[in-house]
Short mmCIF file of C-alpha atoms and ligand atoms in Angstrom, two decimals:
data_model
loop_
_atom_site.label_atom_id
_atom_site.label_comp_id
_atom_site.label_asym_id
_atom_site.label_seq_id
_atom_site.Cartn_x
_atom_site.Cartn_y
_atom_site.Cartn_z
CA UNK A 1 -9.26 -15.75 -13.47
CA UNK A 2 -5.17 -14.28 -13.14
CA UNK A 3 -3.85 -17.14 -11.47
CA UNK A 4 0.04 -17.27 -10.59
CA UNK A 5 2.07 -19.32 -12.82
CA UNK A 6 3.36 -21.84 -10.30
CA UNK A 7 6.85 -22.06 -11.04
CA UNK A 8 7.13 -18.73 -10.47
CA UNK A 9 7.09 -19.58 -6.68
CA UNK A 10 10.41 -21.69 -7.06
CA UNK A 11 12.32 -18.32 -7.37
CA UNK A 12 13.64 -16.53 -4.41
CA UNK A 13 12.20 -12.75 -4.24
CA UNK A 14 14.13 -10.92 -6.71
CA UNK A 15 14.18 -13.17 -9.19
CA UNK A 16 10.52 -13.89 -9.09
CA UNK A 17 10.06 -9.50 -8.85
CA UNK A 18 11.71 -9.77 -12.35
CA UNK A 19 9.95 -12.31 -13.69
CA UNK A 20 7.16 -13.62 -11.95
CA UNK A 21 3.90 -13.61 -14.34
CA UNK A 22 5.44 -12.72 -17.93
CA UNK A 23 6.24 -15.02 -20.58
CA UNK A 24 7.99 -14.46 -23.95
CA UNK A 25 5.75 -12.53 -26.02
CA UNK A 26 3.93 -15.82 -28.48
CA UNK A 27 4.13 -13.77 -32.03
CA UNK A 28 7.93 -12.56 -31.58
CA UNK A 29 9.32 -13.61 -28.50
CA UNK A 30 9.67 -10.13 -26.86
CA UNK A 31 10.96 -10.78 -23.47
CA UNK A 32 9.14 -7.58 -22.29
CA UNK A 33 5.27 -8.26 -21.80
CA UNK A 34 3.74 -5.96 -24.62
CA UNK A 35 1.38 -3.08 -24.04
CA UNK A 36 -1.91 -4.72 -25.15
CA UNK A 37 -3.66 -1.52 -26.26
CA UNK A 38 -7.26 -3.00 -27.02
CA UNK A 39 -10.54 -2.72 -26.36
CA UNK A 40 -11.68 -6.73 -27.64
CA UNK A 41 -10.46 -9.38 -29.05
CA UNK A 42 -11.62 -11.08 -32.58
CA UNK A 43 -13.17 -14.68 -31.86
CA UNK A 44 -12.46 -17.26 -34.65
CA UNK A 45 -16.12 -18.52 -34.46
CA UNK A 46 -18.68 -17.75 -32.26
CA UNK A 47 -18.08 -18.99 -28.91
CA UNK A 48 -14.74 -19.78 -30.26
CA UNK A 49 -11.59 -17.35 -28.71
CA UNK A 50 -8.55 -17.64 -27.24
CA UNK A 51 -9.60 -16.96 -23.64
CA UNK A 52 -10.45 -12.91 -23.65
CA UNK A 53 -13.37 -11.44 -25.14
CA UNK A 54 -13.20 -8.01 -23.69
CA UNK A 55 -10.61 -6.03 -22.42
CA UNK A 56 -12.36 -4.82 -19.09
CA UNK A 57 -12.40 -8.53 -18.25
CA UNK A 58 -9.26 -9.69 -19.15
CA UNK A 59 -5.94 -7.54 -20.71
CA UNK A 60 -2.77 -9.73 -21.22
CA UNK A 61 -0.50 -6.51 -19.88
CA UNK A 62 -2.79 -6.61 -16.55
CA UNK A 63 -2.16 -9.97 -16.27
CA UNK A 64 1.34 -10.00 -16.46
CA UNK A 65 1.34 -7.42 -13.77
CA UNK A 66 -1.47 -9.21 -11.56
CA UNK A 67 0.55 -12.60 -11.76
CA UNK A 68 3.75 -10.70 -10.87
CA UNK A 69 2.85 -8.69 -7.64
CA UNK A 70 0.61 -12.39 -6.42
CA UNK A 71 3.63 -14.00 -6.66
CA UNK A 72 5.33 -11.34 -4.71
CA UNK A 73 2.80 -11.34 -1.90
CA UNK A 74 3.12 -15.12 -1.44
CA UNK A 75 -0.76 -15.09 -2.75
CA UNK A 76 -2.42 -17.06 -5.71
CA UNK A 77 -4.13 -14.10 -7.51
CA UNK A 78 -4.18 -10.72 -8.24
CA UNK A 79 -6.73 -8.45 -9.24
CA UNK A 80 -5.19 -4.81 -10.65
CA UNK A 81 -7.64 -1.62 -10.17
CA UNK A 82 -7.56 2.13 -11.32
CA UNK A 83 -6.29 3.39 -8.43
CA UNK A 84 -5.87 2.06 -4.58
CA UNK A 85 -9.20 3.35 -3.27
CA UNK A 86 -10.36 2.14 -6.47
CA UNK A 87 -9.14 -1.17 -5.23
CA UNK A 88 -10.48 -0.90 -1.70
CA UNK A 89 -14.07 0.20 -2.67
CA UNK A 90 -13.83 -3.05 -5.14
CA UNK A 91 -13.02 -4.95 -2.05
CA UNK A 92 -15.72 -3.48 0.24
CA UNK A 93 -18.47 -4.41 -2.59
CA UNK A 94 -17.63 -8.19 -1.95
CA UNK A 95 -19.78 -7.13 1.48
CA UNK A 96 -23.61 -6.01 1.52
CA UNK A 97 -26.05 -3.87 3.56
CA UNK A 98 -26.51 -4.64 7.31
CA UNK A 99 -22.45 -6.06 7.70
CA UNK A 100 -20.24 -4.37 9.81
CA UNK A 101 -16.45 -3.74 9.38
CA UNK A 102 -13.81 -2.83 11.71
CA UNK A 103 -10.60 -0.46 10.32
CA UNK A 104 -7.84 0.64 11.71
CA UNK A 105 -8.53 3.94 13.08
CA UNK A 106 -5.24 5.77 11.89
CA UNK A 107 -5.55 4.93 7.83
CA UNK A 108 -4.78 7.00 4.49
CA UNK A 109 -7.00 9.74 4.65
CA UNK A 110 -8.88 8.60 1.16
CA UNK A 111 -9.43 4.89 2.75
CA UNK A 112 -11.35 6.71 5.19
CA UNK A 113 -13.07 9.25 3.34
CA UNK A 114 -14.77 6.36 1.46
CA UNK A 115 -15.81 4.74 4.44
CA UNK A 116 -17.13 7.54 5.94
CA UNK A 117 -18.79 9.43 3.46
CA UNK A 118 -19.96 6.91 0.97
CA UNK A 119 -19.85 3.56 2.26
CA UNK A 120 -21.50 3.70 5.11
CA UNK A 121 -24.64 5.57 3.53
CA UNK A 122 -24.84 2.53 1.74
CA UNK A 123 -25.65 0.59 4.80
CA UNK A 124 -22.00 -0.97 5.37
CA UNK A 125 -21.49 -0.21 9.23
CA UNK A 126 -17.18 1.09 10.64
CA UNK A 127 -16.25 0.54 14.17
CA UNK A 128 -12.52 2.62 13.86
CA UNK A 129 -10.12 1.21 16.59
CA UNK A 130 -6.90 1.39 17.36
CA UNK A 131 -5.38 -1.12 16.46
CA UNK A 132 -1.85 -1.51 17.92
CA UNK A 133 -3.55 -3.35 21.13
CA UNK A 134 -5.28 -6.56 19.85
CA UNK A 135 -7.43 -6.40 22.71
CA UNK A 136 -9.58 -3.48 20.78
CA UNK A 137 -9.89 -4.94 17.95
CA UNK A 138 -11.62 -8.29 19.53
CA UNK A 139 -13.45 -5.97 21.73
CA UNK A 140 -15.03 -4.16 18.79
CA UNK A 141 -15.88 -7.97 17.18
CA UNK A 142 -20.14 -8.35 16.50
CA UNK A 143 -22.04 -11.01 14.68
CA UNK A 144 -22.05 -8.84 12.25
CA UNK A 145 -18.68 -8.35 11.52
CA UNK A 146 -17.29 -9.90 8.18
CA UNK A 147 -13.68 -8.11 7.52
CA UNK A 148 -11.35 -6.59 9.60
CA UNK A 149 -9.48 -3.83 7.86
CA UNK A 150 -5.27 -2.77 8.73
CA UNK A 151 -2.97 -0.87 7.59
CA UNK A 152 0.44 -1.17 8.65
CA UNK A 153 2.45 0.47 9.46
CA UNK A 154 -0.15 3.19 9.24
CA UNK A 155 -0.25 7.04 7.15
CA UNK A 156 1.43 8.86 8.80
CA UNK A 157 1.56 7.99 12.57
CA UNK A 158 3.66 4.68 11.62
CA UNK A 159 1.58 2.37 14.13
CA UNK A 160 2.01 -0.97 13.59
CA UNK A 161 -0.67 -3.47 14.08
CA UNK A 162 0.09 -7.31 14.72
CA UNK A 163 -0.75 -9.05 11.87
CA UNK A 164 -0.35 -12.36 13.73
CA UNK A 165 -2.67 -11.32 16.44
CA UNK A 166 -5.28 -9.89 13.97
CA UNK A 167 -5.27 -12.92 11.68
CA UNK A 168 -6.09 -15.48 14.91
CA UNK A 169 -9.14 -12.63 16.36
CA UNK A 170 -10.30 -12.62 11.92
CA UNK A 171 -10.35 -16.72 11.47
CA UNK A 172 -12.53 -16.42 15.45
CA UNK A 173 -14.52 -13.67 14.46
CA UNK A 174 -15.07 -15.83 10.50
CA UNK A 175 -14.34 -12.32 9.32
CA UNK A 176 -11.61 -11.40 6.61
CA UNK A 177 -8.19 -9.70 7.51
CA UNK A 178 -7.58 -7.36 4.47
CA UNK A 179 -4.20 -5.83 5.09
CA UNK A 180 -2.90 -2.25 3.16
CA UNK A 181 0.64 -3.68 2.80
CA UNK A 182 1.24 -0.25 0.48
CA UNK A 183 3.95 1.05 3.05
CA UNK A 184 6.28 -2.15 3.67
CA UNK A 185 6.13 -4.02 0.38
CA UNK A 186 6.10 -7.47 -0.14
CA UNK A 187 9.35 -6.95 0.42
CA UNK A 188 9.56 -6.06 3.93
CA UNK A 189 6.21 -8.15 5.01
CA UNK A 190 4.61 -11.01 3.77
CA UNK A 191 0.93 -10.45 5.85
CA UNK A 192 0.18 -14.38 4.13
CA UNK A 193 2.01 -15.53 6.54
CA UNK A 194 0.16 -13.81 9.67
CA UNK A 195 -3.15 -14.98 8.36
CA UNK A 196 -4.49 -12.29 6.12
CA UNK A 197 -6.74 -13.37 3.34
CA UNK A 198 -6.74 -10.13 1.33
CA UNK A 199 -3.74 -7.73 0.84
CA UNK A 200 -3.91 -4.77 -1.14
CA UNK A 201 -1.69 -1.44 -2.41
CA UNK A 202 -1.85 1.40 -3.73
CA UNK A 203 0.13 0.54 -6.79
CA UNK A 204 1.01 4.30 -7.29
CA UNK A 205 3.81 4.17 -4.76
CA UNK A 206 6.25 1.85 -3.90
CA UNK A 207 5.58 -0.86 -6.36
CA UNK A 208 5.72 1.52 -9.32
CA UNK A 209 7.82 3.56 -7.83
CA UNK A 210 8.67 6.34 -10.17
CA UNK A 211 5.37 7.96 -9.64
CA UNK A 212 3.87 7.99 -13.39
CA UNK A 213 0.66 6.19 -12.48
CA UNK A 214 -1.95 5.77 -10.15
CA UNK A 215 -3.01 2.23 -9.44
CA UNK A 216 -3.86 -0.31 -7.13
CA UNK A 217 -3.78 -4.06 -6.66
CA UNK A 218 -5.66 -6.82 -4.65
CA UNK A 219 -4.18 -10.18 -4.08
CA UNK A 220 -6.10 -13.15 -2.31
CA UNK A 221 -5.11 -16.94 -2.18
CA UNK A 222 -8.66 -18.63 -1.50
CA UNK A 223 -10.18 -19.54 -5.07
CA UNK A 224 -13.70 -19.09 -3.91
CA UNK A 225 -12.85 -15.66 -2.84
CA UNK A 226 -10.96 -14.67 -6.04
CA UNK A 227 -13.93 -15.54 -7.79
CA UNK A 228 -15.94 -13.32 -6.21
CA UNK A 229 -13.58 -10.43 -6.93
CA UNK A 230 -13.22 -11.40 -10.31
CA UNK A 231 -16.43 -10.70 -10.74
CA UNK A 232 -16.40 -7.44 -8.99
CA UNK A 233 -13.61 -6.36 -11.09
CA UNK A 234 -15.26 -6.90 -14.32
CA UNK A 235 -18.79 -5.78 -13.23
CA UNK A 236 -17.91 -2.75 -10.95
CA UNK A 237 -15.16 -1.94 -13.77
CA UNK A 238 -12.46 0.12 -12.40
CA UNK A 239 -9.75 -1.86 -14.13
CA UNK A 240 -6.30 0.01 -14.93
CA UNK A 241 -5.49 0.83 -18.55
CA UNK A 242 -2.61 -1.68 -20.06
CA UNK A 243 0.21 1.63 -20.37
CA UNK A 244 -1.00 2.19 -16.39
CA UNK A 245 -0.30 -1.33 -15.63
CA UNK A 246 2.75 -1.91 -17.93
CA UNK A 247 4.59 1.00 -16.07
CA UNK A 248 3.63 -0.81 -12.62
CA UNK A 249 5.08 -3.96 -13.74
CA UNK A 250 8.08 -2.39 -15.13
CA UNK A 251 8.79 -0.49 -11.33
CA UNK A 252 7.97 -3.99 -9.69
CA UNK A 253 11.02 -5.37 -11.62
CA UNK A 254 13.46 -3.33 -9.29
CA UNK A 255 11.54 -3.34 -6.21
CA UNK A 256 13.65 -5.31 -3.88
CA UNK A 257 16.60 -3.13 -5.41
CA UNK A 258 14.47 0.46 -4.34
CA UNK A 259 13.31 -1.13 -0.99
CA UNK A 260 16.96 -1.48 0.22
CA UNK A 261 18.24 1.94 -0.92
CA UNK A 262 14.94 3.73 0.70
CA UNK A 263 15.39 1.64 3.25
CA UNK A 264 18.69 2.62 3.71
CA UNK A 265 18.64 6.56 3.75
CA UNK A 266 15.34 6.13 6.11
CA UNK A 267 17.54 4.65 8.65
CA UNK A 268 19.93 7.38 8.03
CA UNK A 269 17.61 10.26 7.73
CA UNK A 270 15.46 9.33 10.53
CA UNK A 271 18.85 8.67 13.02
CA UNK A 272 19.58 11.91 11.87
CA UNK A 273 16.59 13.79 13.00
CA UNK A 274 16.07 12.37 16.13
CA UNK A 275 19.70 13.53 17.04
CA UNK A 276 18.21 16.73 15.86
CA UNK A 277 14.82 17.35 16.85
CA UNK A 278 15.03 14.33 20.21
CA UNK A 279 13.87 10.96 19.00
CA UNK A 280 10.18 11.75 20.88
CA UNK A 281 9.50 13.41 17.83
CA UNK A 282 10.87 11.22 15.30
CA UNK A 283 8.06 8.55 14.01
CA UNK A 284 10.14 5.62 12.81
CA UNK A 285 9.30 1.99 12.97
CA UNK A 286 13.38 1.23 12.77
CA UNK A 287 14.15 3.59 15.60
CA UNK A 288 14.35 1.84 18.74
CA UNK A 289 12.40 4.61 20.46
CA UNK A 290 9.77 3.72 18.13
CA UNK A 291 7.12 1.91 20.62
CA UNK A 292 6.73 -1.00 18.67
CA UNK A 293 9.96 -1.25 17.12
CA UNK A 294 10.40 -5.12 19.00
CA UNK A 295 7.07 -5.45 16.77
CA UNK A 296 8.44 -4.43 13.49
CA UNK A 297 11.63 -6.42 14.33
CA UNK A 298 9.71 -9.50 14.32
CA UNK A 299 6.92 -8.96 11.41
CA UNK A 300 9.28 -6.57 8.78
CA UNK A 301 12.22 -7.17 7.45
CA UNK A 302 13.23 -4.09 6.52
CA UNK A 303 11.59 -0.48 7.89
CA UNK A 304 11.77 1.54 4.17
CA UNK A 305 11.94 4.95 4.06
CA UNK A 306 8.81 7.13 5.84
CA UNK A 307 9.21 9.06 8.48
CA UNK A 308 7.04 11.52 9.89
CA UNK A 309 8.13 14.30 12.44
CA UNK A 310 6.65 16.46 14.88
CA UNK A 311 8.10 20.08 14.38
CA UNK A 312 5.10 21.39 16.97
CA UNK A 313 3.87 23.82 15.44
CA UNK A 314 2.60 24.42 11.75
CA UNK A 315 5.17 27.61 10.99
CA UNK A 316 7.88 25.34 11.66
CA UNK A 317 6.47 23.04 9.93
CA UNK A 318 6.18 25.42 6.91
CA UNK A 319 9.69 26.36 7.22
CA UNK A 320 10.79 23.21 6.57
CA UNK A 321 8.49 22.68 3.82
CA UNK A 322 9.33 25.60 2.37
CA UNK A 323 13.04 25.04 2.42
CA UNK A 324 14.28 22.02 0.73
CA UNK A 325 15.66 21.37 -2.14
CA UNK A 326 16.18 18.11 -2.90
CA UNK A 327 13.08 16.69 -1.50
CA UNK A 328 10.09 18.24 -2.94
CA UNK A 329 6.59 18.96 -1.25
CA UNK A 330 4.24 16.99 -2.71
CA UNK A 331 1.59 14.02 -1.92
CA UNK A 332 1.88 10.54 -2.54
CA UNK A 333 5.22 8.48 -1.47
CA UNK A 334 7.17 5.39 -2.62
CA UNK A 335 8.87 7.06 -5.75
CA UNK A 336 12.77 7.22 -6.55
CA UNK A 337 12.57 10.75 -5.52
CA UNK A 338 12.15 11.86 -1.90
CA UNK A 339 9.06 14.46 -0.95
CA UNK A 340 7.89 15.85 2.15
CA UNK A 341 4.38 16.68 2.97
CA UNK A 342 1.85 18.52 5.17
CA UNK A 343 -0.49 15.18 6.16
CA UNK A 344 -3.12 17.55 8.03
CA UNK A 345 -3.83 19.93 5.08
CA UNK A 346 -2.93 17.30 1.97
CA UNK A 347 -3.14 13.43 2.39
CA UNK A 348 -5.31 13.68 5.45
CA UNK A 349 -7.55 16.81 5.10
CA UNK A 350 -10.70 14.77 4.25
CA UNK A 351 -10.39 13.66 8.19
CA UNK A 352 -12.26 16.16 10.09
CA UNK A 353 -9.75 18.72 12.26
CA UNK A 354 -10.95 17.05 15.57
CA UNK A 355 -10.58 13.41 14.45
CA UNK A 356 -7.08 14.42 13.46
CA UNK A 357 -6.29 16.19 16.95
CA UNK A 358 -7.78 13.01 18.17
CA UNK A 359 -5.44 10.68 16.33
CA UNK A 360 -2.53 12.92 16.73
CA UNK A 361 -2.20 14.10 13.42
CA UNK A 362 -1.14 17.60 14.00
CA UNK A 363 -0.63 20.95 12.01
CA UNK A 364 2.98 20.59 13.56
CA UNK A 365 3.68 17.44 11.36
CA UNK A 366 5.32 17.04 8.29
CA UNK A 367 6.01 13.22 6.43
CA UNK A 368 9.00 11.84 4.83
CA UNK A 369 9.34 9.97 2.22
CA UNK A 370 12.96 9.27 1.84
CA UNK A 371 13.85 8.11 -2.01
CA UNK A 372 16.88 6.44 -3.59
CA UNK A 373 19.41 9.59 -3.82
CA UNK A 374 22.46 10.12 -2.41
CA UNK A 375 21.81 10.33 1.41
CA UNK A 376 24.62 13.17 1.95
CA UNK A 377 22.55 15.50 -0.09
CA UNK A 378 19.79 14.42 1.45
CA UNK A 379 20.78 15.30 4.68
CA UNK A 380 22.60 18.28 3.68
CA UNK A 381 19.28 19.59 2.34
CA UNK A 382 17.96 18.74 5.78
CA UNK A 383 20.76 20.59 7.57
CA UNK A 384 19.69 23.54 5.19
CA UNK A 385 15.90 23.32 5.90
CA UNK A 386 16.07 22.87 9.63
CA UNK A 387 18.63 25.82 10.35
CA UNK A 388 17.60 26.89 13.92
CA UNK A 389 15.93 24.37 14.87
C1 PLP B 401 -1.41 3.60 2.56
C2 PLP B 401 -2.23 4.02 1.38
N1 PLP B 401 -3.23 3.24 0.96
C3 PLP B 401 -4.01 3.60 -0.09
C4 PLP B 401 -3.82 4.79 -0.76
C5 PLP B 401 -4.74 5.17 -1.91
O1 PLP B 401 -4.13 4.92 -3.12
P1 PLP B 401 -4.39 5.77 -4.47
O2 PLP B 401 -3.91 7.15 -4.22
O3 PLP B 401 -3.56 5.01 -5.47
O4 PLP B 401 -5.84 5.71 -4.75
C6 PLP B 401 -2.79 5.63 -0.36
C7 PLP B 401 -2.56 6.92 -1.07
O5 PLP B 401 -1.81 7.74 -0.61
C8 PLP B 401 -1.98 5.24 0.75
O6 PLP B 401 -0.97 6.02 1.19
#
């Protein structure tokens, strides 16, 4: 099982984001953890190896990488997967027929998409709630219910949910808190600390972020649960190649380095739109309009860099889409470079129009995701994109 290497928790954050879970390579010394491009491993007798036998099992690159981002998280192990709803449909198989889950009701379109229209045909049962108001989320509690599923802050309405409050109704309920900490990082919020017993990300964004992979990571501190998903990982099999999981660990490296730069411009970018557009339609947890920015205060440490914006309608929406320069419309988030997107008709089409009216994910919205470039030309491509507006 990818335990942490417990010295690595001595270090403070950055130094334990640079070296947390790699060792000197044994046959050279290479200080970078080699790409272990195999399939198996030769045993010296049989029965008789040096602790892998099969690469979907076990990969010395993955390792390094699941050791690292534990660490990070505060947790004890890590468990990397082929993508992040790779990794969450890996977590949902540590549950059976007949148990019931509650989730977040505003959560990346994919997370829900499995739910919805494969999970639940299987016989798992989803209360969605919102959960900004603890109150729900208790409310929505059954015998039944065995994890309790956040996201937060959430894709792309930034709502916040208190991780404190949900970890007290989980450990009442005996149900598991599984957090998406994808948006703030490890960096920005440590949900080990409010009580959650699984925390997971897509890897393809902020921890690698450079956007050349797709990924995803689980981390857990109970040994009797990392078992279990040690076992899922190898028998369910949607492990991450070792080039896929060397690239994550090489982005991890700089993480605390990207988080304060994105960080950084957010602030900026999102100050500036809300002097532009009224802060109503600005969607930032650091913005003190934000309704739960005393929340964020107190759970992140930093607020990164998404924003999302309502323009009102989708042909202003498209204008501004259509008119940068420097950020480029695309899916996915967390990279160096900054995009902008279209959540109703790309990362949240697969939730049905009404849902989306429900939830307040309009046609008039667009998403930020402010990278690490200079924050003048970011804003002067702004200035360029919003002309009239
Ligand atoms: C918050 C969040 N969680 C999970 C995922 C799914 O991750 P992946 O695309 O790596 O499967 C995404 C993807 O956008 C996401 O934004």
């Amino acid at each position: 099982m990818t335990r942490i290497y417990d010295e690595d928790l001595d270090g403070e954050f950055a130094t334990q984001a640079v070296h947390a879970g790699q060792r000197p390579e044994p046959l050279a010394g290479a200080i970078m953890t080699p790409v272990y491009l195999t399939s198996t491993y030769v045993q010296d007798a049989l029965g008789e190896h040096k602790g892998y036998e099969y690469a979907r099992g076990k990969n010395p690159t993955r390792e390094a990488l699941e050791r690292n981002v534990a660490a990070l998280e505060g947790g004890r192990h890590g468990f990397a997967f082929a993508s992040g709803v790779g990794c969450v449909d890996s977590i949902m198989k540590l549950f059976k027929s007949g148990d019931h889950v509650i989730c977040g009701e505003n959560v990346y379109g994919g997370t829900f998409r499995l739910f919805d229209r494969i999970l639940q045909h299987m016989g798992l049962s989803f209360t969605y709630v919102d959960t900004r108001d603890p109150e729900r989320i208790n409310d929505a509690v059954t015998a039944r219910t065995v994890a309790i599923l956040v996201e937060t802050p959430t894709n792309p309405l930034m709502r916040l949910t208190d991780l404190a409050a949900a970890g007290d109704i989980a450990r009442h309920a005996g149900a598991l808190l599984v957090v998406d900490n994808t948006f703030a990082t490890p960096y920005f919020q440590q949900p080990f600390m409010y009580g959650a017993d699984i925390v997971w990300h897509s890897t393809t964004k902020y921890l690698n972020g450079h956007s050349d992979m797709i990924g995803g990571i689980a981390v857990v501190r109970d040994d009797d649960l990392a078992a279990r998903l040690q076992f899922i990982q190898n028998a369910a099999g949607a492990v991450p190649g070792p080039f896929d999981s060397w690239l994550a660990l090489r982005g991890t490296k700089t993480l605390h380095l990207r988080m304060d730069a994105h960080d950084r411009n957010g602030r900026q970018v999102a100050a500036w739109l809300a002097e532009r557009m009224g802060e109503e339609h600005v969607i930032y947890p650091g913005l003190r309009s934000h309704p739960q920015h005393e929340l964020a205060c107190r759970q992140m440490t930093g607020m990164g860099g998404m924003i999302s914006v309502e323009m009102g309608t989708k042909e202003r929406a498209a204008q501004v889409l259509g008119r940068v320069r420097v950020f480029s419309l695309a899916e996915s988030l967390g990279g160096v470079e900054s995009l902008i997107s279209h959540p109703a008709s790309m990362t949240h089409a697969s939730v049905p129009p009404e849902r989306r009216a429900q939830l307040g994910i309009t046609e008039g919205m667009i998403r930020l995701s402010c990278g690490v470039e200079d924050v003048g030309d970011l804003l002067n491509d702004l200035e360029h994109a919003f002309e009239g507006m």
